[in-house]
Coordinates of C-alpha atoms in Angstrom, one line a residue:
M1 CA 75.8 88.3 109.3
T2 CA 77.0 87.5 112.7
Q3 CA 77.8 90.1 115.3
Q4 CA 79.3 89.9 118.7
T5 CA 81.4 91.6 121.4
L6 CA 84.7 90.0 122.1
T7 CA 86.9 90.7 125.1
L8 CA 90.6 91.2 124.2
Q9 CA 93.3 91.1 126.7
T10 CA 95.9 94.0 126.8
A11 CA 98.7 95.0 129.3
D12 CA 96.4 97.7 130.5
G13 CA 93.4 95.3 131.2
P14 CA 90.5 93.8 129.2
M15 CA 89.2 95.7 126.0
H16 CA 86.0 95.0 124.3
A17 CA 85.8 94.9 120.5
Y18 CA 82.8 94.8 118.3
R19 CA 83.0 92.0 115.6
V20 CA 80.8 91.5 112.5
A21 CA 81.4 88.8 109.9
P22 CA 79.5 87.6 106.8
D23 CA 77.6 84.4 107.0
G24 CA 79.2 81.3 105.6
A25 CA 82.5 79.5 105.9
G26 CA 85.9 80.0 104.5
R27 CA 88.5 82.7 105.2
L28 CA 87.9 86.3 104.2
P29 CA 89.9 89.5 104.2
A30 CA 89.5 91.6 107.4
M31 CA 89.4 95.2 108.5
L32 CA 90.4 96.6 111.9
V33 CA 88.0 99.6 112.4
I34 CA 89.2 102.4 114.6
Q35 CA 86.6 104.5 116.3
E36 CA 86.2 108.4 116.2
A37 CA 86.6 110.4 119.5
F38 CA 83.1 109.2 120.6
G39 CA 83.5 105.5 121.3
V40 CA 82.5 102.4 119.4
N41 CA 79.2 104.0 118.9
H42 CA 76.2 103.5 116.5
H43 CA 78.1 104.9 113.6
I44 CA 81.2 102.8 114.1
R45 CA 79.1 99.7 114.6
N46 CA 77.3 100.7 111.4
V47 CA 80.7 101.0 109.5
C48 CA 81.5 97.4 110.7
H49 CA 78.2 96.1 109.2
R50 CA 78.8 98.0 106.0
I51 CA 82.3 96.6 105.6
A52 CA 81.0 93.0 106.4
E53 CA 78.4 93.4 103.6
H54 CA 81.2 93.9 101.2
G55 CA 82.8 90.5 102.3
Y56 CA 85.1 91.5 105.1
V57 CA 85.2 90.6 108.7
A58 CA 85.2 93.7 110.8
L59 CA 86.5 94.4 114.3
A60 CA 86.2 97.6 116.3
P61 CA 88.2 97.8 119.4
E62 CA 87.2 100.2 122.3
L63 CA 90.2 102.6 122.5
F64 CA 88.6 104.1 125.7
H65 CA 88.8 100.9 127.7
R66 CA 91.1 102.4 130.1
T67 CA 88.4 104.9 131.3
G68 CA 85.2 102.8 130.6
H69 CA 83.5 100.2 128.6
G70 CA 80.7 100.3 126.2
L71 CA 81.1 104.0 125.9
D72 CA 78.8 105.8 123.3
L73 CA 79.5 109.4 123.6
G74 CA 77.4 112.3 122.0
Y75 CA 78.7 114.3 119.2
T76 CA 77.8 117.7 120.7
D77 CA 79.0 117.4 124.2
M78 CA 82.8 117.6 124.2
A79 CA 82.9 118.1 127.9
Q80 CA 81.7 114.5 128.0
V81 CA 84.3 113.3 125.5
M82 CA 87.5 114.9 126.7
P83 CA 88.0 113.0 129.9
H84 CA 88.4 109.9 127.7
F85 CA 89.8 111.4 124.5
S86 CA 92.5 113.4 126.5
T87 CA 94.0 110.3 128.1
L88 CA 94.7 108.5 124.8
T89 CA 98.4 108.1 123.9
N90 CA 100.3 106.8 121.0
A91 CA 101.7 103.9 123.1
G92 CA 98.2 103.0 124.4
I93 CA 96.7 103.0 120.8
R94 CA 99.6 100.9 119.5
M95 CA 98.7 98.4 122.3
D96 CA 95.2 98.2 121.4
I97 CA 95.8 97.9 117.6
D98 CA 98.2 95.1 118.2
A99 CA 95.5 93.3 120.2
G100 CA 93.0 94.0 117.6
L101 CA 95.2 92.7 114.7
A102 CA 96.2 89.6 116.9
A103 CA 92.6 88.8 117.3
L104 CA 91.9 89.1 113.7
R105 CA 94.9 86.9 112.9
A106 CA 93.5 84.1 115.1
D107 CA 90.0 84.5 113.8
T108 CA 89.0 81.3 112.0
R109 CA 86.9 83.4 109.4
V110 CA 90.0 85.5 108.5
D111 CA 92.9 85.1 106.0
P112 CA 95.7 86.5 108.1
A113 CA 97.6 87.6 105.1
R114 CA 94.6 90.1 104.2
I115 CA 94.2 92.2 107.1
G116 CA 93.7 96.0 106.7
V117 CA 93.1 99.0 109.1
I118 CA 90.5 101.7 108.6
G119 CA 89.9 104.7 110.9
F120 CA 88.0 107.9 111.4
C121 CA 89.0 111.2 113.1
V122 CA 91.3 110.0 115.9
G123 CA 90.9 106.7 114.3
G124 CA 92.4 108.1 111.1
F125 CA 95.4 109.3 113.1
S126 CA 95.5 105.8 114.7
T127 CA 95.5 104.2 111.2
V128 CA 98.5 106.3 110.3
L129 CA 100.2 105.1 113.5
A130 CA 99.3 101.5 112.6
A131 CA 100.9 102.0 109.2
E132 CA 104.1 103.0 110.9
H133 CA 104.3 100.2 113.4
T134 CA 102.3 97.1 112.3
D135 CA 102.6 94.7 109.4
A136 CA 98.8 94.9 108.3
K137 CA 98.5 94.8 104.5
T138 CA 96.8 98.2 103.8
F139 CA 95.5 101.3 105.6
V140 CA 92.6 103.9 105.0
A141 CA 92.6 106.9 107.1
F142 CA 89.6 109.3 107.1
Y143 CA 90.3 112.9 108.2
G144 CA 92.9 112.0 110.7
G145 CA 93.9 115.1 112.7
G146 CA 97.2 115.4 114.6
I147 CA 99.4 113.7 112.0
L148 CA 101.4 116.9 111.2
R149 CA 101.2 119.0 114.4
A150 CA 100.3 118.6 118.0
R151 CA 96.8 119.5 119.3
P152 CA 96.1 121.3 122.5
N153 CA 94.9 119.5 125.6
I154 CA 95.5 115.8 124.5
A155 CA 98.4 113.5 125.0
L156 CA 98.8 112.2 121.4
T157 CA 102.0 113.3 119.5
P158 CA 102.4 113.9 115.8
L159 CA 103.3 111.1 113.3
I160 CA 104.9 112.8 110.5
E161 CA 108.5 112.2 111.6
D162 CA 108.1 108.5 111.6
A163 CA 106.4 108.3 108.2
G164 CA 109.6 106.6 106.8
L165 CA 108.5 103.4 108.8
I166 CA 105.5 102.9 106.6
R167 CA 105.8 99.8 104.7
Q168 CA 102.5 99.1 103.0
P169 CA 100.2 101.2 100.9
I170 CA 98.0 103.9 102.6
L171 CA 95.0 105.9 101.5
L172 CA 94.3 109.1 103.3
I173 CA 91.0 111.0 102.8
F174 CA 90.3 114.6 103.9
G175 CA 87.4 117.1 103.5
G176 CA 88.2 120.3 101.7
Q177 CA 86.0 122.2 104.3
D178 CA 87.6 120.6 107.2
Q179 CA 88.5 123.5 109.6
S180 CA 90.6 121.4 111.9
I181 CA 92.9 120.0 109.1
P182 CA 93.9 123.0 106.7
P183 CA 94.8 122.2 103.1
E184 CA 98.4 123.2 103.7
D185 CA 98.6 120.4 106.2
V186 CA 97.2 117.9 103.8
K187 CA 99.6 119.1 101.2
A188 CA 102.6 118.7 103.5
I189 CA 101.5 115.1 104.4
D190 CA 101.2 114.3 100.8
E191 CA 104.6 115.9 100.0
R192 CA 106.3 114.0 102.8
L193 CA 105.0 110.6 101.8
T194 CA 106.0 111.3 98.2
A195 CA 109.4 112.4 99.1
L196 CA 109.9 109.2 101.0
G197 CA 108.7 107.2 98.2
K198 CA 105.8 105.7 100.0
A199 CA 102.9 103.9 98.2
H200 CA 100.1 106.3 99.0
R201 CA 97.1 108.3 97.7
V202 CA 95.7 111.5 99.2
V203 CA 92.2 112.2 98.3
T204 CA 90.4 115.5 99.4
L205 CA 86.7 115.7 98.9
P206 CA 86.2 119.5 98.3
D207 CA 82.7 119.9 99.8
G208 CA 83.2 117.7 102.9
G209 CA 84.0 118.9 106.4
H210 CA 85.3 117.0 109.3
G211 CA 83.2 114.1 110.0
F212 CA 81.6 114.2 106.6
A213 CA 81.2 110.4 106.4
C214 CA 79.3 110.1 109.6
D215 CA 75.5 110.0 109.0
D216 CA 74.9 110.5 112.7
R217 CA 76.6 113.9 112.7
A218 CA 75.5 117.3 111.5
A219 CA 78.7 117.4 109.5
Y220 CA 77.4 114.5 107.2
H221 CA 77.8 115.2 103.5
Q222 CA 76.4 112.3 101.6
P223 CA 78.0 113.1 98.1
S224 CA 81.4 113.3 99.9
S225 CA 80.7 110.1 101.9
D226 CA 79.6 108.2 98.8
E227 CA 82.7 109.2 96.9
A228 CA 85.0 108.5 99.8
W229 CA 83.5 104.9 100.2
K230 CA 83.8 104.3 96.5
V231 CA 87.4 105.3 96.6
T232 CA 87.9 103.1 99.7
Y233 CA 86.4 99.9 98.2
D234 CA 88.4 100.4 95.0
W235 CA 91.5 100.7 97.2
L236 CA 90.8 97.7 99.3
S237 CA 90.0 95.6 96.2
R238 CA 93.5 96.4 94.7
H239 CA 95.4 96.0 98.0
L240 CA 93.8 93.5 100.1

């Protein structure tokens, strides 16, 4: 596999993005990988490698480029995280996703007709935002918070009212033990997408908490993570 850091241009300045691609020639499907609230860190880079091992080009843009570059923030010190996380906006994330998707479409290893988006935590929120406002082929959102209701002390705004804009299939994965996304919110999201006739699947892993798929966090729950990735790769094989 090849790995490199690209510099993408946005209206708010340069943005670094971590790219991993399988060896060889020929065009492949690709996934835009959207970070958690902790930067394009070891976990997100590892996700890129994991996805590349399954035959996809993976690209992870640094959403925090407006407040720093190369940020790899710890999981236990939210005081370090919030100065970056609290400044994220829906419009800024859309800008960064558009830049990432454009880079993948221009990538000589990528089939531009087979590009998806996957994200975790705030990246899960961002994946739903991408589903509402981009033409990517499919979407996978892991435990995205703030989809249904606003969260305190951050600038991001809920997405559910624009769910009618979703045009392509979306998979949403949640943890049954996630204290930040209660079951009634998951149910409301599922019901809204169903009422709108959107192609979607909502999966709740009953023993997983928030961040269950990250093996760098105390919240990691391997059985839930293994099942979530199994569901994810099955989804991508059918939709990408």
